[in-house]
PDB file of C-alpha atoms in Angstrom:
ATOM      1  CA  MET Q 348       2.196 -19.559 -24.983  1.00  0.00           C
ATOM      2  CA  LYS Q 349       0.855 -20.539 -21.893  1.00  0.00           C
ATOM      3  CA  SER Q 350       2.214 -18.854 -18.470  1.00  0.00           C
ATOM      4  CA  PHE Q 351       2.912 -20.978 -15.753  1.00  0.00           C
ATOM      5  CA  TYR Q 352       5.676 -21.548 -12.774  1.00  0.00           C
ATOM      6  CA  SER Q 353       6.888 -24.454 -10.948  1.00  0.00           C
ATOM      7  CA  ILE Q 354       8.530 -24.637  -7.147  1.00  0.00           C
ATOM      8  CA  LEU Q 355      11.476 -25.831  -7.656  1.00  0.00           C
ATOM      9  CA  LYS Q 356      12.589 -28.180  -3.873  1.00  0.00           C
ATOM     10  CA  LEU Q 357      15.554 -29.579  -2.163  1.00  0.00           C
ATOM     11  CA  SER Q 358      15.051 -33.289  -0.478  1.00  0.00           C
ATOM     12  CA  PRO Q 359      17.330 -33.313   2.007  1.00  0.00           C
ATOM     13  CA  ASN Q 360      17.063 -36.881   2.229  1.00  0.00           C
ATOM     14  CA  ILE Q 361      15.536 -38.598  -0.936  1.00  0.00           C
ATOM     15  CA  ALA Q 362      14.574 -41.794   1.308  1.00  0.00           C
ATOM     16  CA  THR Q 363      12.360 -39.955   3.923  1.00  0.00           C
ATOM     17  CA  GLU Q 364      10.594 -37.645   0.737  1.00  0.00           C
ATOM     18  CA  ASP Q 365      11.395 -34.536   3.462  1.00  0.00           C
ATOM     19  CA  SER Q 366      11.728 -31.615   1.235  1.00  0.00           C
ATOM     20  CA  VAL Q 367      12.469 -27.532   1.390  1.00  0.00           C
ATOM     21  CA  ALA Q 368      10.689 -25.392  -1.261  1.00  0.00           C
ATOM     22  CA  ILE Q 369      14.142 -22.775  -2.453  1.00  0.00           C
ATOM     23  CA  GLY Q 370      13.210 -21.202  -5.213  1.00  0.00           C
ATOM     24  CA  ILE Q 371      10.352 -20.939  -7.914  1.00  0.00           C
ATOM     25  CA  LEU Q 372      11.185 -21.820 -11.710  1.00  0.00           C
ATOM     26  CA  LEU Q 373       8.354 -19.288 -13.951  1.00  0.00           C
ATOM     27  CA  PHE Q 374       7.711 -19.366 -17.688  1.00  0.00           C
ATOM     28  CA  ASP Q 375       5.867 -16.225 -18.700  1.00  0.00           C
ATOM     29  CA  GLY Q 376       4.796 -17.063 -22.237  1.00  0.00           C
ATOM     30  CA  LYS Q 377       7.990 -15.295 -23.578  1.00  0.00           C
ATOM     31  CA  LYS Q 378      10.448 -16.649 -21.604  1.00  0.00           C
ATOM     32  CA  PHE Q 379      11.743 -18.236 -17.853  1.00  0.00           C
ATOM     33  CA  ARG Q 380      12.442 -15.606 -14.633  1.00  0.00           C
ATOM     34  CA  THR Q 381      13.875 -17.699 -11.564  1.00  0.00           C
ATOM     35  CA  TYR Q 382      14.178 -17.339  -7.994  1.00  0.00           C
ATOM     36  CA  PHE Q 383      15.784 -18.405  -5.048  1.00  0.00           C
ATOM     37  CA  SER Q 384      15.219 -17.619  -1.562  1.00  0.00           C
ATOM     38  CA  ASP Q 385      18.607 -16.887   0.472  1.00  0.00           C
ATOM     39  CA  LYS Q 386      16.815 -18.054   3.697  1.00  0.00           C
ATOM     40  CA  LYS Q 387      15.435 -21.426   2.660  1.00  0.00           C
ATOM     41  CA  LYS Q 388      18.704 -21.937   0.472  1.00  0.00           C
ATOM     42  CA  ARG Q 389      20.655 -22.339   3.597  1.00  0.00           C
ATOM     43  CA  LEU Q 390      17.997 -24.052   5.633  1.00  0.00           C
ATOM     44  CA  ALA Q 391      18.476 -26.353   3.018  1.00  0.00           C
ATOM     45  CA  ASN Q 392      21.399 -26.540   2.928  1.00  0.00           C
ATOM     46  CA  ASN Q 393      21.827 -26.866   7.138  1.00  0.00           C
ATOM     47  CA  LEU Q 394      19.281 -30.122   6.104  1.00  0.00           C
ATOM     48  CA  LEU Q 395      21.096 -31.791   3.369  1.00  0.00           C
ATOM     49  CA  ASP Q 396      22.618 -35.257   4.040  1.00  0.00           C
ATOM     50  CA  ASP Q 397      25.771 -35.324   1.893  1.00  0.00           C
ATOM     51  CA  LYS Q 398      27.981 -32.330   2.411  1.00  0.00           C
ATOM     52  CA  ASN Q 399      29.379 -33.097  -0.480  1.00  0.00           C
ATOM     53  CA  VAL Q 400      26.549 -31.535  -2.553  1.00  0.00           C
ATOM     54  CA  ASN Q 401      26.975 -27.966  -3.320  1.00  0.00           C
ATOM     55  CA  LEU Q 402      23.734 -26.031  -3.646  1.00  0.00           C
ATOM     56  CA  ASN Q 403      25.129 -23.347  -4.754  1.00  0.00           C
ATOM     57  CA  PHE Q 404      26.269 -24.616  -8.485  1.00  0.00           C
ATOM     58  CA  ILE Q 405      23.164 -25.877  -8.445  1.00  0.00           C
ATOM     59  CA  VAL Q 406      21.413 -23.221  -8.526  1.00  0.00           C
ATOM     60  CA  ASN Q 407      23.859 -21.060 -11.004  1.00  0.00           C
ATOM     61  CA  GLN Q 408      23.438 -23.775 -13.291  1.00  0.00           C
ATOM     62  CA  ILE Q 409      20.076 -23.743 -13.393  1.00  0.00           C
ATOM     63  CA  ASN Q 410      20.232 -19.548 -13.570  1.00  0.00           C
ATOM     64  CA  GLU Q 411      22.340 -20.449 -16.028  1.00  0.00           C
ATOM     65  CA  LYS Q 412      20.245 -22.312 -17.959  1.00  0.00           C
ATOM     66  CA  CYS Q 413      17.457 -20.873 -18.038  1.00  0.00           C
ATOM     67  CA  ASN Q 414      19.081 -16.937 -18.833  1.00  0.00           C
ATOM     68  CA  ALA Q 415      20.902 -19.300 -21.854  1.00  0.00           C
ATOM     69  CA  ILE Q 416      16.892 -20.451 -23.217  1.00  0.00           C
ATOM     70  CA  ASN Q 417      16.316 -16.644 -22.854  1.00  0.00           C
ATOM     71  CA  SER Q 418      19.402 -15.398 -25.157  1.00  0.00           C
ATOM     72  CA  ASP Q 419      18.697 -17.986 -28.218  1.00  0.00           C
ATOM     73  CA  LYS Q 420      15.437 -20.296 -28.577  1.00  0.00           C
ATOM     74  CA  GLU Q 421      16.910 -21.797 -31.356  1.00  0.00           C
ATOM     75  CA  GLU Q 422      19.595 -23.791 -30.334  1.00  0.00           C
ATOM     76  CA  LEU Q 423      18.810 -25.831 -27.306  1.00  0.00           C
ATOM     77  CA  LYS Q 424      20.557 -27.980 -25.163  1.00  0.00           C
ATOM     78  CA  LEU Q 425      18.620 -27.923 -21.801  1.00  0.00           C
ATOM     79  CA  PHE Q 426      16.153 -31.163 -22.500  1.00  0.00           C
ATOM     80  CA  TYR Q 427      14.071 -30.925 -25.142  1.00  0.00           C
ATOM     81  CA  LYS Q 428      13.315 -28.354 -27.991  1.00  0.00           C
ATOM     82  CA  PHE Q 429      11.980 -24.781 -26.467  1.00  0.00           C
ATOM     83  CA  ASP Q 430       8.651 -25.279 -27.722  1.00  0.00           C
ATOM     84  CA  LYS Q 431       8.643 -29.191 -25.510  1.00  0.00           C
ATOM     85  CA  LEU Q 432      10.274 -27.281 -22.810  1.00  0.00           C
ATOM     86  CA  SER Q 433       7.954 -23.976 -22.526  1.00  0.00           C
ATOM     87  CA  GLU Q 434       4.894 -26.312 -22.184  1.00  0.00           C
ATOM     88  CA  ILE Q 435       2.628 -26.791 -18.333  1.00  0.00           C
ATOM     89  CA  SER Q 436       2.592 -30.617 -19.480  1.00  0.00           C
ATOM     90  CA  TYR Q 437       6.692 -30.916 -19.349  1.00  0.00           C
ATOM     91  CA  PHE Q 438       6.676 -29.791 -16.291  1.00  0.00           C
ATOM     92  CA  ASP Q 439       4.047 -32.097 -15.041  1.00  0.00           C
ATOM     93  CA  TYR Q 440       5.850 -34.619 -16.360  1.00  0.00           C
ATOM     94  CA  LEU Q 441       8.595 -33.624 -13.966  1.00  0.00           C
ATOM     95  CA  SER Q 442       6.809 -33.082 -11.317  1.00  0.00           C
ATOM     96  CA  ASN Q 443       5.680 -37.245 -11.517  1.00  0.00           C
ATOM     97  CA  TYR Q 444       8.964 -38.085 -12.703  1.00  0.00           C
ATOM     98  CA  SER Q 445      11.663 -36.169 -10.683  1.00  0.00           C
ATOM     99  CA  ASN Q 446      12.991 -37.446  -7.965  1.00  0.00           C
ATOM    100  CA  GLY Q 447      16.682 -36.398  -6.692  1.00  0.00           C
ATOM    101  CA  ILE Q 448      18.114 -34.007  -4.878  1.00  0.00           C
ATOM    102  CA  ILE Q 449      16.452 -31.458  -7.010  1.00  0.00           C
ATOM    103  CA  GLN Q 450      12.605 -31.877  -7.250  1.00  0.00           C
ATOM    104  CA  PHE Q 451       9.538 -30.125  -9.327  1.00  0.00           C
ATOM    105  CA  SER Q 452       6.096 -28.803  -7.743  1.00  0.00           C
ATOM    106  CA  LYS Q 453       3.418 -29.677 -10.409  1.00  0.00           C
ATOM    107  CA  PRO Q 454       3.371 -26.248 -12.085  1.00  0.00           C
ATOM    108  CA  LYS Q 455       0.396 -23.773 -11.761  1.00  0.00           C
ATOM    109  CA  PRO Q 456      -0.697 -21.693 -14.875  1.00  0.00           C
ATOM    110  CA  LEU Q 457      -1.151 -18.538 -15.309  1.00  0.00           C
ATOM    111  CA  TYR Q 458      -4.507 -16.075 -16.593  1.00  0.00           C
ATOM    112  CA  GLU Q 459      -3.168 -12.640 -15.761  1.00  0.00           C
ATOM    113  CA  GLU Q 460       0.508 -10.848 -17.374  1.00  0.00           C
ATOM    114  CA  MET Q 461       3.473 -11.232 -16.103  1.00  0.00           C
ATOM    115  CA  ASN Q 462       5.554  -8.295 -15.270  1.00  0.00           C
ATOM    116  CA  ASP Q 463       8.503  -7.445 -13.126  1.00  0.00           C
ATOM    117  CA  ILE Q 464       5.744  -6.023 -10.546  1.00  0.00           C
ATOM    118  CA  ALA Q 465       3.196  -9.393 -10.279  1.00  0.00           C
ATOM    119  CA  PHE Q 466       6.414 -11.337 -10.326  1.00  0.00           C
ATOM    120  CA  GLU Q 467       7.702 -10.010  -7.325  1.00  0.00           C
ATOM    121  CA  LYS Q 468       3.630  -9.830  -5.728  1.00  0.00           C
ATOM    122  CA  LEU Q 469       4.240 -13.953  -6.583  1.00  0.00           C
ATOM    123  CA  ILE Q 470       7.311 -14.343  -4.749  1.00  0.00           C
ATOM    124  CA  ASN Q 471       6.033 -12.353  -1.781  1.00  0.00           C
ATOM    125  CA  PHE Q 472       2.911 -14.674  -1.818  1.00  0.00           C
ATOM    126  CA  LEU Q 473       5.242 -17.619  -1.624  1.00  0.00           C
ATOM    127  CA  PHE Q 474       7.838 -17.322   0.060  1.00  0.00           C
ATOM    128  CA  ASN Q 475       6.691 -14.655   2.568  1.00  0.00           C
ATOM    129  CA  GLU Q 476       9.830 -12.421   1.990  1.00  0.00           C
ATOM    130  CA  PRO Q 477      10.074  -9.677   0.310  1.00  0.00           C
ATOM    131  CA  LEU Q 478      12.846  -9.525  -2.999  1.00  0.00           C
ATOM    132  CA  TYR Q 479      16.051  -9.787  -1.599  1.00  0.00           C
ATOM    133  CA  ARG Q 480      17.334 -12.159  -4.546  1.00  0.00           C
ATOM    134  CA  ASN Q 481      17.924 -10.402  -7.660  1.00  0.00           C
ATOM    135  CA  TYR Q 482      15.710 -12.817 -10.334  1.00  0.00           C
ATOM    136  CA  LEU Q 483      16.977 -13.700 -13.570  1.00  0.00           C
ATOM    137  CA  VAL Q 484      15.154 -12.034 -17.034  1.00  0.00           C
ATOM    138  CA  ALA Q 485      17.587 -12.672 -19.699  1.00  0.00           C
ATOM    139  CA  SER Q 486      20.164  -9.659 -17.762  1.00  0.00           C
ATOM    140  CA  SER Q 487      23.557  -9.846 -15.388  1.00  0.00           C
ATOM    141  CA  GLU Q 488      22.978 -10.805 -11.906  1.00  0.00           C
ATOM    142  CA  LEU Q 489      25.569  -7.597 -10.803  1.00  0.00           C
ATOM    143  CA  SER Q 490      23.251  -5.075 -13.352  1.00  0.00           C
ATOM    144  CA  LEU Q 491      20.526  -5.988 -11.779  1.00  0.00           C
ATOM    145  CA  TYR Q 492      22.003  -4.903  -8.615  1.00  0.00           C
ATOM    146  CA  ARG Q 493      23.303  -1.736  -9.774  1.00  0.00           C
ATOM    147  CA  ASN Q 494      19.618  -0.668 -11.031  1.00  0.00           C
ATOM    148  CA  VAL Q 495      17.658  -1.861  -7.389  1.00  0.00           C
ATOM    149  CA  VAL Q 496      20.366   0.769  -5.933  1.00  0.00           C
ATOM    150  CA  GLU Q 497      20.075   3.272  -8.836  1.00  0.00           C
ATOM    151  CA  ARG Q 498      15.884   3.367  -8.756  1.00  0.00           C
ATOM    152  CA  LYS Q 499      15.501   3.186  -4.964  1.00  0.00           C
ATOM    153  CA  LEU Q 500      18.142   5.702  -3.914  1.00  0.00           C
ATOM    154  CA  ILE Q 501      20.495   7.607  -6.403  1.00  0.00           C
ATOM    155  CA  ASN Q 502      17.323   8.541  -8.700  1.00  0.00           C
ATOM    156  CA  LYS Q 503      15.441   9.680  -5.577  1.00  0.00           C
ATOM    157  CA  VAL Q 504      18.851  12.040  -4.254  1.00  0.00           C
ATOM    158  CA  ASP Q 505      20.671  12.885  -6.831  1.00  0.00           C
ATOM    159  CA  GLU Q 506      19.953  16.341  -6.932  1.00  0.00           C
ATOM    160  CA  LYS Q 507      20.204  16.970  -3.418  1.00  0.00           C
ATOM    161  CA  VAL Q 508      23.462  15.098  -2.799  1.00  0.00           C
ATOM    162  CA  HIS Q 509      26.349  14.429  -4.304  1.00  0.00           C
ATOM    163  CA  THR Q 510      26.370  10.909  -6.121  1.00  0.00           C
ATOM    164  CA  HIS Q 511      28.790   9.191  -7.621  1.00  0.00           C
ATOM    165  CA  TYR Q 512      31.190  11.120  -5.975  1.00  0.00           C
ATOM    166  CA  ARG Q 513      35.200   9.690  -6.139  1.00  0.00           C
ATOM    167  CA  PHE Q 514      37.311  11.172  -2.977  1.00  0.00           C
ATOM    168  CA  LYS Q 515      41.006  11.323  -4.332  1.00  0.00           C
ATOM    169  CA  PRO Q 516      43.640  12.067  -2.253  1.00  0.00           C
ATOM    170  CA  GLU Q 517      45.352  14.744  -4.371  1.00  0.00           C
ATOM    171  CA  VAL Q 518      41.939  16.585  -3.094  1.00  0.00           C
ATOM    172  CA  PHE Q 519      41.841  15.131   0.596  1.00  0.00           C
ATOM    173  CA  PRO Q 520      45.036  14.596   1.632  1.00  0.00           C
ATOM    174  CA  SER Q 521      43.906  13.370   4.711  1.00  0.00           C
ATOM    175  CA  ILE Q 522      43.202  10.093   2.580  1.00  0.00           C
ATOM    176  CA  TYR Q 523      45.891   8.055   0.603  1.00  0.00           C
ATOM    177  CA  PHE Q 524      43.569   6.333  -2.119  1.00  0.00           C
ATOM    178  CA  SER Q 525      41.198   7.104  -4.101  1.00  0.00           C
ATOM    179  CA  TYR Q 526      37.485   5.892  -3.377  1.00  0.00           C
ATOM    180  CA  GLU Q 527      33.718   5.975  -4.662  1.00  0.00           C
ATOM    181  CA  MET Q 528      30.608   6.440  -2.652  1.00  0.00           C
ATOM    182  CA  ASP Q 529      27.692   6.260  -4.075  1.00  0.00           C
ATOM    183  CA  CYS Q 530      26.132   9.383  -1.957  1.00  0.00           C
ATOM    184  CA  ILE Q 531      27.861  11.721   0.095  1.00  0.00           C
ATOM    185  CA  GLY Q 532      25.483  14.348   1.645  1.00  0.00           C
ATOM    186  CA  LEU Q 533      25.588  16.832   5.130  1.00  0.00           C
ATOM    187  CA  ASN Q 534      23.438  18.558   7.318  1.00  0.00           C
ATOM    188  CA  GLY Q 535      24.135  18.820  10.709  1.00  0.00           C
ATOM    189  CA  SER Q 536      25.645  15.391  10.228  1.00  0.00           C
ATOM    190  CA  LEU Q 537      27.425  12.699   7.290  1.00  0.00           C
ATOM    191  CA  ILE Q 538      25.694  10.831   6.060  1.00  0.00           C
ATOM    192  CA  GLY Q 539      26.196   8.503   2.744  1.00  0.00           C
ATOM    193  CA  ALA Q 540      25.946   5.155   1.233  1.00  0.00           C
ATOM    194  CA  LYS Q 541      28.800   3.038  -0.113  1.00  0.00           C
ATOM    195  CA  SER Q 542      27.257  -0.271  -2.062  1.00  0.00           C
ATOM    196  CA  LEU Q 543      29.342  -3.371  -2.254  1.00  0.00           C
ATOM    197  CA  PRO Q 544      29.113  -6.988  -3.944  1.00  0.00           C
ATOM    198  CA  PHE Q 545      30.543  -9.451  -1.549  1.00  0.00           C
ATOM    199  CA  ASP Q 546      31.891 -11.281  -4.758  1.00  0.00           C
ATOM    200  CA  LYS Q 547      34.702 -10.480  -4.869  1.00  0.00           C
ATOM    201  CA  SER Q 548      38.048 -12.466  -2.626  1.00  0.00           C
ATOM    202  CA  ALA Q 549      38.106 -12.004   0.848  1.00  0.00           C
ATOM    203  CA  GLN Q 550      41.279  -9.758   0.105  1.00  0.00           C
ATOM    204  CA  SER Q 551      39.516  -7.217  -1.894  1.00  0.00           C
ATOM    205  CA  LEU Q 552      37.068  -6.534   0.653  1.00  0.00           C
ATOM    206  CA  ASP Q 553      38.739  -6.380   3.555  1.00  0.00           C
ATOM    207  CA  LYS Q 554      40.548  -3.715   1.567  1.00  0.00           C
ATOM    208  CA  ASN Q 555      37.414  -1.816   0.808  1.00  0.00           C
ATOM    209  CA  ILE Q 556      36.129  -2.096   4.156  1.00  0.00           C
ATOM    210  CA  SER Q 557      38.981  -0.759   5.638  1.00  0.00           C
ATOM    211  CA  HIS Q 558      39.321   2.490   3.408  1.00  0.00           C
ATOM    212  CA  TYR Q 559      35.220   2.647   4.106  1.00  0.00           C
ATOM    213  CA  PHE Q 560      36.065   3.185   7.562  1.00  0.00           C
ATOM    214  CA  THR Q 561      38.983   5.475   7.126  1.00  0.00           C
ATOM    215  CA  LEU Q 562      37.457   7.249   5.073  1.00  0.00           C
ATOM    216  CA  ILE Q 563      34.437   8.065   7.683  1.00  0.00           C
ATOM    217  CA  SER Q 564      36.634   8.950  10.331  1.00  0.00           C
ATOM    218  CA  SER Q 565      39.106  11.753   7.445  1.00  0.00           C
ATOM    219  CA  LEU Q 566      35.707  13.425   6.824  1.00  0.00           C
ATOM    220  CA  THR Q 567      34.201  13.235  10.486  1.00  0.00           C
ATOM    221  CA  SER Q 568      37.102  15.150  11.684  1.00  0.00           C
ATOM    222  CA  LYS Q 569      38.065  17.375   8.730  1.00  0.00           C
ATOM    223  CA  TYR Q 570      34.429  19.070   9.173  1.00  0.00           C
ATOM    224  CA  ASN Q 571      34.297  18.178  12.448  1.00  0.00           C
ATOM    225  CA  LYS Q 572      31.489  15.937  13.123  1.00  0.00           C
ATOM    226  CA  SER Q 573      30.179  13.219  15.617  1.00  0.00           C
ATOM    227  CA  LEU Q 574      30.955   9.291  14.634  1.00  0.00           C
ATOM    228  CA  LYS Q 575      27.923   8.989  16.729  1.00  0.00           C
ATOM    229  CA  ASP Q 576      25.967  11.461  14.801  1.00  0.00           C
ATOM    230  CA  ASN Q 577      27.206  10.561  11.387  1.00  0.00           C
ATOM    231  CA  ASN Q 578      24.749   8.046   9.289  1.00  0.00           C
ATOM    232  CA  PHE Q 579      26.580   5.764   6.997  1.00  0.00           C
ATOM    233  CA  TYR Q 580      25.450   2.416   4.834  1.00  0.00           C
ATOM    234  CA  LEU Q 581      27.013  -0.505   3.431  1.00  0.00           C
ATOM    235  CA  ILE Q 582      24.655  -1.448   0.333  1.00  0.00           C
ATOM    236  CA  SER Q 583      25.537  -5.661   0.464  1.00  0.00           C
ATOM    237  CA  GLU Q 584      24.133  -9.047   0.338  1.00  0.00           C
ATOM    238  CA  GLU Q 585      24.656 -11.150   3.111  1.00  0.00           C
ATOM    239  CA  PRO Q 586      27.489 -14.285   1.504  1.00  0.00           C
ATOM    240  CA  GLU Q 587      26.009 -17.137   1.097  1.00  0.00           C
ATOM    241  CA  LYS Q 588      28.440 -19.227   2.525  1.00  0.00           C
ATOM    242  CA  ILE Q 589      28.530 -19.026   6.850  1.00  0.00           C
ATOM    243  CA  GLY Q 590      31.676 -18.546   8.071  1.00  0.00           C
ATOM    244  CA  SER Q 591      33.657 -18.109   5.058  1.00  0.00           C
ATOM    245  CA  LYS Q 592      35.396 -15.172   5.046  1.00  0.00           C
ATOM    246  CA  GLU Q 593      33.755 -13.092   3.121  1.00  0.00           C
ATOM    247  CA  HIS Q 594      30.518 -13.986   5.467  1.00  0.00           C
ATOM    248  CA  LYS Q 595      33.306 -12.785   8.160  1.00  0.00           C
ATOM    249  CA  LEU Q 596      34.180  -9.729   6.933  1.00  0.00           C
ATOM    250  CA  TRP Q 597      30.247  -8.822   6.261  1.00  0.00           C
ATOM    251  CA  GLU Q 598      29.647  -9.656   9.847  1.00  0.00           C
ATOM    252  CA  SER Q 599      32.160  -8.053  11.342  1.00  0.00           C
ATOM    253  CA  VAL Q 600      30.601  -4.368   9.444  1.00  0.00           C
ATOM    254  CA  ARG Q 601      26.863  -5.698  10.327  1.00  0.00           C
ATOM    255  CA  TYR Q 602      28.219  -5.515  13.815  1.00  0.00           C
ATOM    256  CA  ASN Q 603      29.941  -1.946  13.893  1.00  0.00           C
ATOM    257  CA  GLU Q 604      27.955   0.824  14.913  1.00  0.00           C
ATOM    258  CA  LEU Q 605      29.933   2.821  12.601  1.00  0.00           C
ATOM    259  CA  ILE Q 606      28.215   1.579   9.493  1.00  0.00           C
ATOM    260  CA  SER Q 607      24.546   0.076   9.215  1.00  0.00           C
ATOM    261  CA  VAL Q 608      24.591  -2.993   6.993  1.00  0.00           C
ATOM    262  CA  ILE Q 609      21.403  -2.859   4.552  1.00  0.00           C
ATOM    263  CA  HIS Q 610      19.816  -5.123   1.373  1.00  0.00           C
ATOM    264  CA  PRO Q 611      20.260  -3.634  -1.578  1.00  0.00           C
ATOM    265  CA  GLU Q 612      16.151  -3.548  -1.924  1.00  0.00           C
ATOM    266  CA  GLU Q 613      16.785  -1.683   1.029  1.00  0.00           C
ATOM    267  CA  SER Q 614      18.559   1.276  -0.578  1.00  0.00           C
ATOM    268  CA  ASN Q 615      15.013   3.145  -0.364  1.00  0.00           C
ATOM    269  CA  LEU Q 616      15.937   4.146   3.452  1.00  0.00           C
ATOM    270  CA  VAL Q 617      19.343   6.024   2.812  1.00  0.00           C
ATOM    271  CA  ALA Q 618      16.592   8.243   0.292  1.00  0.00           C
ATOM    272  CA  ASP Q 619      14.398   9.047   3.026  1.00  0.00           C
ATOM    273  CA  LYS Q 620      17.128   9.338   5.716  1.00  0.00           C
ATOM    274  CA  ILE Q 621      18.591  11.873   3.682  1.00  0.00           C
ATOM    275  CA  ILE Q 622      14.970  13.661   2.938  1.00  0.00           C
ATOM    276  CA  GLU Q 623      14.264  13.377   6.614  1.00  0.00           C
ATOM    277  CA  LYS Q 624      17.183  14.942   7.250  1.00  0.00           C
ATOM    278  CA  LYS Q 625      17.601  17.501   4.909  1.00  0.00           C
ATOM    279  CA  ALA Q 626      20.966  17.070   3.500  1.00  0.00           C
ATOM    280  CA  ALA Q 627      22.785  18.992   0.396  1.00  0.00           C
ATOM    281  CA  LYS Q 628      25.567  19.047  -1.228  1.00  0.00           C
ATOM    282  CA  PHE Q 629      28.593  20.631   0.392  1.00  0.00           C
ATOM    283  CA  LEU Q 630      31.882  18.993  -1.446  1.00  0.00           C
ATOM    284  CA  GLU Q 631      32.652  22.826  -3.665  1.00  0.00           C
ATOM    285  CA  GLU Q 632      35.242  20.046  -5.828  1.00  0.00           C
ATOM    286  CA  VAL Q 633      32.061  18.123  -7.306  1.00  0.00           C
ATOM    287  CA  GLU Q 634      30.320  21.188  -8.359  1.00  0.00           C
TER     288      GLU Q 634
END
């Protein structure tokens, strides 16, 4: 089957025929891939006339349908049958007759093999932004999130510093809770990273973040280091709903000088810092 892609657009006001490109739906000949730009979604949300429209719900529905299609091509219930859905002519039809809030551009055929790297390049070309939103290839978003951190950080420093290390109160009496760090090392100053998806409850996030600050303070005191010389990171995507409790918590960390907030796709920055600082393992308890 032929490969093609269609740009998904949101029309904030159907009457004016204005639209904002918020994502891409691509068929690579075997499966569907989707990508939605957080930046473009926020812009579209701000422009929406109808504030009752839940854009995240619409996006999630598209992702879920594509995931179902990729998992089961026999019993497809999204549009018609898989052989029709995967035809470029059907998306040409959608581009002509979709006149609701979500619209489709005319499909563009692809003449090269579409793998993960090629898809990332296409996204970067179309949206002029790095691949900050995990894209769908019949896999869960959380596992993709973890895979990015493992690939860009953990695999690069696994032999240099402690990775996936869990601090326990019985070993570190100055803390009263267990806490797992993605990585932690030392060379003159402490350097560590914690990945935290913001898909949890605000109460859970608040507890997790508070524990992180407590741990930093405790380790700094224990090893007689300076807080200002530490390099600690929170690896997390920005919560989509601005003004929500989750977003306010994310911002509170972002503006705190003790921790640098970075996106999972920027995890390599931590690896680069560890290598640059020549940080090493220092906790005898994990040897």
